[in-house]
Amino acid sequence: MRVAVCMKQVPDTEARLRVHRDGSWIDEEDLAFVINESDEYALEEALRIAEKSGGEVVVISLGPERVKEALRKGLALGAARAIHLKDEAFLGGDALATGKALAAAIGKEEFDLVLTGSQSDDVGYGGTGSVVAGHLGWPHAWLVMGIEIEEGGAHAKVTREMESGLNEILRIALPAVFEVQAGINHPRYASLKGIMKAKRKPMAEPTLEELGLNPEGVGSAGSRIEVVSVAFPESGAGAEIIEGDPEEAAQVLVDKLRKEAKVL
Amino acid sequence: MKIWIVLEQKDGELHRMSREAIAAAQGLAAATGGGSVDAVLLGGGIATLAEKVAGGYALGSVRVADHPNLAAYTPGGYVAALSAAIAAAAPDWVVFPHTYQSVDYMARLAQGLGAGLLPEVTAFEEDAQGLLFSRPVLGGKLVAKVRVRGEGTMLLSVQSGAWAAESAQAGSGELVTLDGDLAAAKPDREILGVEEVGGEQVDLTKAEVIVAAGRGVGGADKMGVIEDLAAALGAEIAASRPVIDNGWLPRDRQIGSSGQTVAPKLYIAAGISGAIQHTVGMKGSAVVVAINKDPGAPIFSLSNYGIVGDLHEVLPALTKAIRRAKEL
């Protein structure tokens, strides 16, 4: 099996975020970036499938120069090579524009399977993988919690998460795009040997022309939606914050829960 | 302005969020100077439901696609049925409830139609340049204002709870058949079955007090502070998704969109940031206490009381204070 994994690099969700001076997005200076959580699970799933079937994994990411760090981590974990869509024209796209560029890169080669996370932890459109599938004319499934490749590799048995604690078990023809949900597996850690080997693995940087794309059709220019500003939600009606050291705060809280809220 | 709503149903019952989508679409129509609001209902054997919807809400029409191909949801069937009808009628907006099912196929539908995609809208307002939509970003820590540009149909989904189902205007609409060849709307997969996750051995919905652990707890070996507090309170232990995914607690303890929905008297959220996927499962709680080291965590905005600090210091102190209070 040849498996492509689309990964996004996103701000560390644990990081303290600040809105940029111009208000248009968060301030990315000094911000830590990590591989999007569900994409990490997608990569682990791809590595397991390739190891079992004797194939290879190719990691693909769209983003600025810093994205190379995420791709290198993918290579250190076991991917054979990386593709970086780094032209400025690719950046700032919605799910449709980003999916179009990724699909062009994937369509240049022959893959049996494309895996990606179900949703990015930054903009969270949750549709990029399905757009890739649409361009390739392949079936897709979102929120995938299990993948079993059938003998012969023509079909996969897929577990898809539904609402209210139910899973749907599906049989889907390959090639296909599966958008993996966090928790499908336990991602491995990179070994020192893997990190050293990653340095020699190839990283391609295809241009717009090589992918047959127009700058107007991708990135921000090719998007139907535009984020004009971000702000912290108004928390006026929020919690009464109880100050003091842990002992004091705990005592005040217990008093309030007993006397004010009357729940203890 | 021509607005469509794609209603979600299962086994002949409307999804709870379908009514919220009707309310949102009616609001969008009013804000853009009137226009038509029509609903689409897909399924197999849904004649009774279709009549109920047509007799229940203020809609221009209810366009029904009732066919064995659509009896069970598949992206193949739904995208084919909707593509043909949307392409023919060219509505300005198609509103969906932001459910697991809608997200599964909306982007694909937009891609095939050459339409735009605006998922997870929580509100809209109008300024001099037109409509400005709100949607959560960065795990709900921030709200983005988004503008739509270009020409052609936009597909939009509305987040759970953003519009009140009760505000959907009652009335009636004409019952018509959705345009298109439904026999050609073939499922693109075989559905082998549906199973319950983890068997739901623990019913958290009956708990009066819940202590919920989040990623901030830091590890399976660090759950002791949660267990101690729960023991002091006689509470059930629950968790947000990352705790379950990391294997710190079994899946039947999960609260949120893919877990259980609870409404206890007291909900203590420790180390939970408050992503929408979690909060939809606990926002009905009578009293919410949040303990988090990040004062910007969204959980504080829907809590009654909050303590900003390290839960590994605050929870033991809280456990002690509760034990003291119970001895009085």
Coordinates of C-alpha atoms in Angstrom, one line a residue:
Chain A
M1 CA 0.0 0.0 0.0
R2 CA 1.2 3.5 -0.9
V3 CA -0.3 5.8 1.6
A4 CA -0.3 9.6 1.5
V5 CA -0.8 11.5 4.7
C6 CA -2.0 15.2 4.6
M7 CA -0.8 16.9 7.8
K8 CA -1.2 20.5 9.0
Q9 CA 1.0 22.4 11.3
V10 CA -1.1 24.4 13.8
P11 CA -0.4 26.6 16.9
D12 CA 0.1 24.5 20.0
T13 CA -3.4 24.4 21.6
E14 CA -1.9 24.6 25.1
A15 CA -0.1 27.8 24.2
R16 CA -1.2 31.2 25.6
L17 CA -2.7 32.9 22.6
R18 CA -2.6 36.6 21.8
V19 CA -4.5 38.5 19.1
H20 CA -2.2 40.2 16.6
R21 CA -2.1 44.0 16.7
D22 CA -4.0 44.2 13.4
G23 CA -6.7 42.0 14.8
S24 CA -6.9 39.7 11.8
W25 CA -5.5 36.6 13.4
I26 CA -3.5 35.5 16.4
D27 CA 0.1 36.7 16.8
E28 CA 2.3 33.9 15.5
E29 CA 5.5 35.4 16.7
D30 CA 7.1 33.3 19.4
L31 CA 4.2 30.8 19.1
A32 CA 5.0 27.1 19.2
F33 CA 3.6 25.1 16.3
V34 CA 2.9 21.3 16.4
I35 CA 1.4 18.7 14.1
N36 CA -2.4 18.9 14.2
E37 CA -3.5 16.4 16.7
S38 CA -5.8 14.2 14.5
D39 CA -3.2 14.4 11.7
E40 CA -0.7 12.7 14.1
Y41 CA -3.1 9.8 14.6
A42 CA -3.5 9.7 10.8
L43 CA 0.2 9.4 10.3
E44 CA 0.5 6.6 12.9
E45 CA -2.4 4.7 11.2
A46 CA -0.7 5.2 7.8
L47 CA 2.6 3.9 9.1
R48 CA 0.9 0.8 10.6
I49 CA -0.9 0.1 7.3
A50 CA 2.3 0.5 5.3
E51 CA 4.3 -1.7 7.7
K52 CA 1.7 -4.5 7.5
S53 CA 1.4 -4.4 3.7
G54 CA 5.0 -3.6 2.9
G55 CA 4.3 -0.2 1.4
E56 CA 5.5 3.4 1.9
V57 CA 4.1 6.5 3.5
V58 CA 4.5 10.0 1.9
V59 CA 3.7 13.0 4.1
I60 CA 2.3 16.1 2.5
S61 CA 1.8 19.5 4.1
L62 CA 0.8 22.9 2.8
G63 CA 2.2 26.0 4.6
P64 CA 5.1 28.3 5.1
E65 CA 8.7 27.4 5.7
R66 CA 8.1 26.4 9.4
V67 CA 5.9 23.5 8.1
K68 CA 9.2 21.6 7.2
E69 CA 9.6 20.9 10.9
A70 CA 6.3 18.9 10.9
L71 CA 7.3 17.1 7.7
R72 CA 10.7 16.2 9.2
K73 CA 8.9 14.8 12.2
G74 CA 6.8 12.7 9.9
L75 CA 10.0 11.5 8.2
A76 CA 11.6 10.7 11.6
L77 CA 8.6 8.6 12.5
G78 CA 8.9 6.5 9.4
A79 CA 7.5 8.2 6.3
A80 CA 9.7 7.6 3.2
R81 CA 9.5 11.1 1.8
A82 CA 7.8 14.5 2.1
I83 CA 6.0 16.9 -0.2
H84 CA 5.9 20.6 0.9
L85 CA 3.5 23.0 -0.9
K86 CA 5.2 26.2 0.2
D87 CA 4.5 28.7 -2.6
E88 CA 3.0 31.8 -1.1
A89 CA 0.0 31.5 -3.5
F90 CA -1.0 28.2 -1.6
L91 CA -1.4 30.0 1.8
G92 CA -4.5 31.3 3.5
G93 CA -6.9 29.0 1.7
D94 CA -10.3 27.7 3.0
A95 CA -11.0 23.9 2.9
L96 CA -11.9 24.1 -0.8
A97 CA -8.8 25.9 -2.0
T98 CA -6.4 23.9 0.3
G99 CA -8.0 20.6 -0.7
K100 CA -7.6 21.5 -4.4
A101 CA -3.9 22.1 -4.0
L102 CA -3.4 18.9 -2.0
A103 CA -5.4 16.9 -4.5
A104 CA -3.2 18.2 -7.3
A105 CA -0.1 17.0 -5.6
I106 CA -1.6 13.6 -4.7
G107 CA -3.0 13.1 -8.2
K108 CA 0.5 13.4 -9.6
E109 CA 1.4 10.0 -8.2
E110 CA -0.3 6.7 -7.6
F111 CA -1.6 6.2 -4.1
D112 CA -3.8 3.4 -2.7
L113 CA -5.0 5.4 0.2
V114 CA -5.0 9.0 1.6
L115 CA -5.3 9.6 5.3
T116 CA -5.6 12.9 7.1
G117 CA -7.0 14.2 10.4
S118 CA -10.7 14.9 10.7
Q119 CA -10.3 18.6 11.7
S120 CA -7.6 21.1 12.2
D121 CA -7.2 22.5 15.6
D122 CA -6.8 26.1 14.3
V123 CA -9.6 27.0 11.7
G124 CA -11.4 23.7 12.1
Y125 CA -13.2 23.6 8.8
G126 CA -13.3 19.8 8.9
G127 CA -13.7 19.4 5.2
T128 CA -10.3 19.4 3.5
G129 CA -9.9 15.7 3.2
S130 CA -13.4 15.3 1.7
V131 CA -12.5 18.0 -0.9
V132 CA -9.3 16.0 -1.8
A133 CA -11.5 12.9 -2.3
G134 CA -13.9 14.9 -4.5
H135 CA -11.1 16.1 -6.8
L136 CA -9.7 12.6 -7.0
G137 CA -13.2 11.0 -7.5
W138 CA -12.6 8.6 -4.6
P139 CA -14.9 7.7 -1.7
H140 CA -14.2 9.3 1.7
A141 CA -15.2 8.9 5.3
W142 CA -14.9 11.4 8.1
L143 CA -14.3 10.7 11.8
V144 CA -12.7 7.3 11.1
M145 CA -12.0 5.3 14.3
G146 CA -10.8 2.1 12.6
I147 CA -9.3 0.9 9.3
E148 CA -8.8 -2.7 8.3
I149 CA -7.5 -3.3 4.8
E150 CA -9.0 -6.4 3.2
E151 CA -6.9 -9.1 1.7
G152 CA -5.9 -8.0 -1.8
G153 CA -6.2 -4.3 -0.9
A154 CA -9.3 -3.6 -3.0
H155 CA -11.5 -2.7 0.0
A156 CA -11.3 -1.4 3.5
K157 CA -13.5 -2.1 6.5
V158 CA -13.9 1.3 8.2
T159 CA -15.3 2.2 11.6
R160 CA -16.8 5.7 11.5
E161 CA -17.9 7.6 14.6
M162 CA -21.6 8.7 14.7
E163 CA -23.3 10.9 17.3
S164 CA -24.5 9.6 20.7
G165 CA -21.9 6.9 21.2
L166 CA -22.5 4.9 18.1
N167 CA -20.1 3.7 15.4
E168 CA -20.9 2.8 11.9
I169 CA -19.1 -0.1 10.2
L170 CA -18.5 0.4 6.5
R171 CA -17.0 -1.4 3.6
I172 CA -15.4 1.1 1.2
A173 CA -13.6 0.5 -2.1
L174 CA -10.0 1.7 -2.4
P175 CA -8.4 4.1 -3.3
A176 CA -10.2 6.3 -0.8
V177 CA -9.6 9.2 1.6
F178 CA -10.1 8.6 5.3
E179 CA -10.3 11.5 7.8
V180 CA -9.1 10.0 11.0
Q181 CA -10.4 10.9 14.4
A182 CA -8.0 11.4 17.4
G183 CA -7.9 8.3 19.6
I184 CA -7.8 5.7 16.8
N185 CA -4.4 4.4 17.9
H186 CA -1.5 5.4 20.2
P187 CA 1.1 7.3 18.1
R188 CA 4.7 6.3 18.4
Y189 CA 7.6 8.5 19.4
A190 CA 10.5 9.2 17.1
S191 CA 13.7 7.4 17.8
L192 CA 17.1 9.0 17.6
K193 CA 17.9 6.8 14.6
G194 CA 14.7 7.9 12.9
I195 CA 15.6 11.5 13.5
M196 CA 19.1 11.0 12.0
K197 CA 17.7 9.1 9.0
A198 CA 15.0 11.8 8.3
K199 CA 17.7 14.3 7.4
R200 CA 18.6 12.3 4.3
K201 CA 15.0 11.6 3.2
P202 CA 13.8 13.6 0.2
M203 CA 11.5 16.6 0.5
A204 CA 9.9 17.8 -2.8
E205 CA 8.6 21.4 -3.2
P206 CA 6.3 21.3 -6.3
T207 CA 5.5 24.6 -7.8
L208 CA 2.1 25.8 -9.0
E209 CA 3.1 25.2 -12.6
E210 CA 4.3 21.6 -11.9
L211 CA 0.9 20.9 -10.3
G212 CA -1.0 22.6 -13.1
L213 CA -2.6 25.1 -10.8
N214 CA -3.4 28.8 -11.3
P215 CA -2.6 31.2 -8.4
E216 CA -6.2 32.6 -8.6
G217 CA -7.6 29.1 -7.9
V218 CA -5.7 28.3 -4.7
G219 CA -4.9 29.8 -1.3
S220 CA -6.5 33.0 -0.2
A221 CA -7.3 34.1 -3.7
G222 CA -9.2 30.9 -4.5
S223 CA -11.3 31.0 -1.3
R224 CA -14.9 31.9 -0.9
I225 CA -14.5 32.9 2.7
E226 CA -12.1 35.2 4.4
V227 CA -11.4 35.6 8.1
V228 CA -11.4 39.3 8.8
S229 CA -10.8 39.3 12.5
V230 CA -10.5 37.2 15.6
A231 CA -11.3 38.0 19.2
F232 CA -11.6 36.3 22.6
P233 CA -15.2 35.6 23.3
E234 CA -16.9 38.0 25.6
S235 CA -16.9 36.4 29.0
G236 CA -19.0 39.0 30.9
A237 CA -21.5 36.4 32.0
G238 CA -18.8 33.9 32.9
A239 CA -17.4 32.5 36.1
E240 CA -16.9 34.4 39.3
I241 CA -13.2 33.9 39.7
I242 CA -12.2 33.0 43.2
E243 CA -8.8 34.5 44.1
G244 CA -6.3 33.4 46.7
D245 CA -3.9 30.6 47.3
P246 CA -5.3 27.1 46.7
E247 CA -6.3 26.6 50.4
E248 CA -8.1 29.9 50.6
A249 CA -9.7 29.6 47.2
A250 CA -10.9 26.1 48.0
Q251 CA -12.5 27.2 51.3
V252 CA -14.2 30.2 49.7
L253 CA -15.5 27.9 46.9
V254 CA -16.9 25.3 49.3
D255 CA -18.7 28.1 51.3
K256 CA -20.2 29.5 48.1
L257 CA -21.3 26.0 46.9
R258 CA -23.0 25.5 50.2
K259 CA -24.5 28.9 50.9
E260 CA -25.0 30.6 47.5
A261 CA -25.4 27.7 45.1
K262 CA -26.8 25.3 47.7
V263 CA -25.4 22.2 45.9
L264 CA -23.4 20.8 48.8
Chain B
M1 CA -32.4 35.9 -1.4
K2 CA -33.1 32.2 -2.0
I3 CA -32.4 30.0 1.1
W4 CA -32.6 26.3 1.4
I5 CA -32.3 24.2 4.5
V6 CA -31.2 20.5 4.4
L7 CA -33.0 18.9 7.3
E8 CA -31.4 15.9 9.0
Q9 CA -33.6 13.0 10.1
K10 CA -33.1 9.5 11.4
D11 CA -35.8 6.8 11.5
G12 CA -38.4 9.3 10.5
E13 CA -37.6 11.7 13.3
L14 CA -36.1 15.2 12.8
H15 CA -32.6 15.6 14.3
R16 CA -32.9 18.1 17.2
M17 CA -30.6 20.5 15.4
S18 CA -32.7 20.5 12.2
R19 CA -35.2 22.8 14.0
E20 CA -32.3 25.1 15.0
A21 CA -31.2 25.2 11.3
I22 CA -34.8 26.3 10.4
A23 CA -34.6 29.1 12.9
A24 CA -31.1 30.1 11.6
A25 CA -32.3 30.1 8.0
Q26 CA -35.4 32.1 8.8
G27 CA -33.2 34.6 10.6
L28 CA -30.9 34.8 7.6
A29 CA -33.9 35.4 5.3
A30 CA -35.2 38.2 7.6
A31 CA -31.7 39.9 7.8
T32 CA -31.3 39.9 4.1
G33 CA -34.6 41.5 3.3
G34 CA -36.9 38.6 3.1
G35 CA -36.8 36.0 0.3
S36 CA -37.8 32.4 0.2
V37 CA -36.9 29.6 2.7
D38 CA -37.4 26.1 1.4
A39 CA -36.5 22.8 3.2
V40 CA -35.1 19.6 1.7
L41 CA -35.7 16.3 3.4
L42 CA -33.8 13.2 2.3
G43 CA -34.5 9.6 3.3
G44 CA -36.4 6.4 2.6
G45 CA -40.0 6.0 3.9
I46 CA -40.3 9.5 5.2
A47 CA -43.7 10.5 3.9
T48 CA -45.2 10.9 7.4
L49 CA -42.3 13.1 8.6
A50 CA -42.5 15.2 5.4
E51 CA -46.1 15.9 6.0
K52 CA -45.4 16.9 9.6
V53 CA -42.6 19.3 8.6
A54 CA -44.7 20.8 5.8
G55 CA -47.5 21.4 8.3
G56 CA -45.3 22.6 11.1
Y57 CA -43.0 25.3 9.9
A58 CA -43.1 28.6 8.0
L59 CA -41.5 27.4 4.8
G60 CA -42.0 28.0 1.1
S61 CA -41.9 24.4 0.3
V62 CA -40.6 21.1 1.7
R63 CA -38.8 19.3 -1.1
V64 CA -38.8 15.6 -0.4
A65 CA -36.4 12.9 -1.8
D66 CA -37.9 9.7 -0.6
H67 CA -36.1 6.7 -2.1
P68 CA -34.6 3.4 -1.0
N69 CA -31.1 4.7 -2.1
L70 CA -31.4 7.3 0.6
A71 CA -32.9 5.1 3.4
A72 CA -29.5 4.9 5.1
Y73 CA -27.1 7.9 4.9
T74 CA -24.2 7.6 2.5
P75 CA -22.2 10.5 1.1
G76 CA -22.6 8.9 -2.4
G77 CA -26.4 8.9 -2.3
Y78 CA -26.8 12.3 -0.5
V79 CA -24.3 14.2 -2.6
A80 CA -25.7 13.0 -5.8
A81 CA -29.3 13.7 -4.8
L82 CA -28.5 17.2 -3.5
S83 CA -26.0 18.2 -6.2
A84 CA -28.6 17.9 -9.0
A85 CA -31.3 19.7 -7.1
I86 CA -29.0 22.5 -5.9
A87 CA -27.4 23.0 -9.3
A88 CA -30.9 23.3 -10.9
A89 CA -32.4 25.7 -8.3
A90 CA -29.2 27.7 -7.6
P91 CA -30.1 28.9 -4.1
D92 CA -27.9 31.6 -2.6
W93 CA -27.6 29.8 0.7
V94 CA -28.0 26.2 1.8
V95 CA -28.1 25.9 5.6
F96 CA -27.2 22.6 7.3
P97 CA -27.2 21.6 11.0
H98 CA -23.6 21.2 12.0
T99 CA -23.9 17.5 12.8
Y100 CA -21.5 14.6 12.3
Q101 CA -23.5 13.6 9.2
S102 CA -23.5 17.1 7.6
V103 CA -19.8 17.6 8.1
D104 CA -19.2 14.2 6.5
Y105 CA -20.5 15.3 3.1
M106 CA -20.9 19.1 3.0
A107 CA -17.4 19.9 1.8
R108 CA -17.6 17.2 -0.8
L109 CA -21.0 18.6 -2.0
A110 CA -19.5 22.1 -2.2
Q111 CA -16.5 20.9 -4.1
G112 CA -18.6 19.0 -6.7
L113 CA -21.0 22.0 -7.1
G114 CA -18.3 24.6 -7.2
A115 CA -20.1 26.2 -4.3
G116 CA -18.5 27.9 -1.2
L117 CA -18.3 26.4 2.3
L118 CA -18.8 28.1 5.6
P119 CA -19.0 25.5 8.4
E120 CA -19.9 25.9 12.1
V121 CA -21.5 29.3 12.2
T122 CA -22.7 30.6 15.6
A123 CA -24.1 34.0 14.7
F124 CA -24.3 36.6 12.0
E125 CA -24.5 40.4 11.9
E126 CA -24.7 43.0 9.2
D127 CA -22.4 45.9 8.7
A128 CA -21.8 48.4 5.9
Q129 CA -20.0 45.8 3.8
G130 CA -22.6 43.1 4.2
L131 CA -22.9 40.0 6.3
L132 CA -20.3 39.0 8.9
F133 CA -20.4 35.5 10.3
S134 CA -19.0 34.3 13.6
R135 CA -17.5 30.9 14.1
P136 CA -15.2 29.3 16.7
V137 CA -11.5 28.8 16.0
L138 CA -8.5 27.4 17.9
G139 CA -10.6 25.0 19.9
G140 CA -13.2 27.6 20.8
K141 CA -10.6 29.8 22.5
L142 CA -11.3 32.6 20.0
V143 CA -14.2 33.6 17.7
A144 CA -13.4 34.5 14.1
K145 CA -15.5 37.0 12.0
V146 CA -15.8 35.7 8.5
R147 CA -16.9 37.4 5.3
V148 CA -18.1 35.6 2.2
R149 CA -16.9 36.7 -1.2
G150 CA -17.4 35.8 -4.8
E151 CA -20.5 34.6 -6.6
G152 CA -22.6 31.5 -6.4
T153 CA -24.2 29.2 -3.8
M154 CA -22.8 29.0 -0.3
L155 CA -23.2 26.0 1.9
L156 CA -23.3 27.0 5.6
S157 CA -23.7 24.9 8.8
V158 CA -25.0 26.2 12.1
Q159 CA -23.4 25.1 15.4
S160 CA -25.5 23.2 18.0
G161 CA -27.3 25.6 20.4
A162 CA -26.5 28.8 18.5
W163 CA -30.1 29.3 17.5
A164 CA -33.0 28.2 19.7
A165 CA -35.1 25.4 18.2
E166 CA -38.2 27.0 19.8
S167 CA -37.6 30.2 17.7
A168 CA -38.3 28.3 14.4
Q169 CA -41.4 30.0 13.1
A170 CA -44.4 27.8 12.9
G171 CA -46.6 27.7 9.7
S172 CA -46.8 25.5 6.7
G173 CA -45.1 24.9 3.4
E174 CA -46.0 23.2 0.1
L175 CA -45.0 19.5 -0.1
V176 CA -43.1 18.9 -3.4
T177 CA -40.8 16.3 -4.8
L178 CA -37.1 17.1 -5.0
D179 CA -35.9 17.5 -8.6
G180 CA -33.5 14.9 -9.9
D181 CA -33.1 11.2 -10.7
L182 CA -32.9 9.5 -7.3
A183 CA -32.3 6.1 -8.8
A184 CA -28.9 7.4 -9.9
A185 CA -28.1 8.6 -6.4
K186 CA -26.4 5.4 -5.5
P187 CA -24.7 4.6 -2.1
D188 CA -20.9 4.6 -2.5
R189 CA -20.3 2.1 0.3
E190 CA -21.7 -0.9 2.0
I191 CA -23.0 -0.4 5.5
L192 CA -22.1 -3.5 7.5
G193 CA -23.7 -2.4 10.8
V194 CA -23.9 0.0 13.7
E195 CA -22.4 -0.7 17.1
E196 CA -22.4 1.0 20.5
V197 CA -19.1 2.4 21.6
G198 CA -17.9 0.8 24.9
G199 CA -21.4 -0.6 25.6
E200 CA -22.3 2.4 27.8
Q201 CA -21.8 0.5 31.0
V202 CA -21.8 3.6 33.0
D203 CA -24.8 5.9 32.9
L204 CA -23.5 9.3 33.8
T205 CA -26.8 11.0 33.0
K206 CA -28.3 10.1 36.4
A207 CA -25.3 11.5 38.4
E208 CA -26.1 14.4 40.7
V209 CA -22.5 15.5 41.0
I210 CA -19.7 14.9 38.4
V211 CA -16.0 15.6 38.6
A212 CA -14.7 15.8 35.1
A213 CA -11.0 15.5 34.2
G214 CA -9.4 17.1 31.2
R215 CA -6.1 17.0 29.4
G216 CA -4.7 19.3 32.1
V217 CA -4.6 16.4 34.6
G218 CA -1.5 15.3 32.7
G219 CA -1.5 11.5 32.8
A220 CA -3.2 8.2 33.9
D221 CA -0.9 8.1 37.0
K222 CA -2.1 11.6 38.0
M223 CA -5.8 10.8 38.2
G224 CA -5.6 10.4 42.0
V225 CA -6.6 14.0 42.7
I226 CA -9.7 13.5 40.7
E227 CA -10.6 10.2 42.4
D228 CA -10.1 11.8 45.9
L229 CA -12.3 14.7 45.1
A230 CA -15.0 12.5 43.6
A231 CA -14.9 10.2 46.7
A232 CA -15.2 13.2 49.0
L233 CA -18.3 14.5 47.0
G234 CA -19.8 11.1 46.3
A235 CA -19.5 12.1 42.7
E236 CA -19.2 10.2 39.4
I237 CA -15.9 10.6 37.5
A238 CA -16.1 11.7 33.8
A239 CA -13.7 13.2 31.3
S240 CA -13.3 15.2 28.1
R241 CA -12.2 13.5 24.9
P242 CA -8.4 13.9 25.2
V243 CA -8.4 12.0 28.5
I244 CA -10.2 9.1 26.9
D245 CA -8.1 9.1 23.7
N246 CA -5.0 8.9 25.9
G247 CA -6.4 5.9 27.7
W248 CA -6.5 7.6 31.1
L249 CA -10.1 6.6 31.5
P250 CA -12.4 4.2 29.7
R251 CA -14.6 5.6 26.8
D252 CA -17.8 5.2 28.7
R253 CA -16.8 8.1 30.9
Q254 CA -16.7 10.6 28.0
I255 CA -18.9 13.7 28.1
G256 CA -19.5 15.6 24.9
S257 CA -20.7 15.3 21.3
S258 CA -19.2 11.8 20.9
G259 CA -20.0 10.8 24.5
Q260 CA -22.8 11.3 27.0
T261 CA -24.9 14.4 27.6
V262 CA -25.3 15.2 31.3
A263 CA -27.1 17.8 33.4
P264 CA -26.0 17.2 37.1
K265 CA -26.6 19.6 40.0
L266 CA -22.9 20.2 40.2
Y267 CA -20.2 19.8 37.5
I268 CA -16.6 20.3 38.4
A269 CA -14.4 20.6 35.3
A270 CA -10.7 20.2 36.2
G271 CA -8.1 20.8 33.5
I272 CA -10.7 21.1 30.8
S273 CA -10.3 23.9 28.4
G274 CA -13.9 23.9 27.2
A275 CA -13.9 23.0 23.5
I276 CA -17.4 23.0 22.1
Q277 CA -17.2 19.2 21.5
H278 CA -17.1 18.9 25.3
T279 CA -19.4 21.7 26.4
V280 CA -22.4 20.5 24.3
G281 CA -22.4 17.5 26.7
M282 CA -22.4 19.4 30.0
K283 CA -23.9 22.9 29.5
G284 CA -27.2 21.8 31.0
S285 CA -25.5 21.4 34.4
A286 CA -27.1 23.5 37.1
V287 CA -23.8 24.7 38.7
V288 CA -20.4 24.5 36.9
V289 CA -17.1 25.0 38.6
A290 CA -13.9 25.3 36.5
I291 CA -10.4 24.8 37.6
N292 CA -7.8 25.6 34.9
K293 CA -4.4 27.2 34.8
D294 CA -5.2 29.2 31.7
P295 CA -7.4 32.2 32.6
G296 CA -8.4 32.4 28.9
A297 CA -9.9 28.9 28.8
P298 CA -13.4 29.0 27.3
I299 CA -14.7 26.8 30.1
F300 CA -14.7 29.8 32.5
S301 CA -17.2 31.6 30.3
L302 CA -19.9 29.0 31.0
S303 CA -19.0 28.3 34.6
N304 CA -20.5 29.8 37.7
Y305 CA -17.3 29.7 39.7
G306 CA -13.7 29.5 38.6
I307 CA -10.3 29.0 40.2
V308 CA -7.3 29.9 38.0
G309 CA -4.5 27.6 39.1
D310 CA -2.7 24.3 39.0
L311 CA -5.4 21.6 39.5
H312 CA -2.8 19.4 41.3
E313 CA -2.7 22.1 44.1
V314 CA -6.3 23.2 44.0
L315 CA -8.1 19.8 44.0
P316 CA -6.4 18.4 47.1
A317 CA -7.2 21.7 48.9
L318 CA -10.8 21.4 47.7
T319 CA -11.1 17.8 48.8
K320 CA -9.9 18.8 52.2
A321 CA -12.3 21.7 52.4
I322 CA -15.2 19.5 51.4
R323 CA -14.3 16.8 54.0
R324 CA -14.1 19.5 56.6
A325 CA -17.5 21.0 55.6
K326 CA -19.1 17.5 55.7
E327 CA -17.8 17.0 59.3
L328 CA -19.6 20.2 60.5

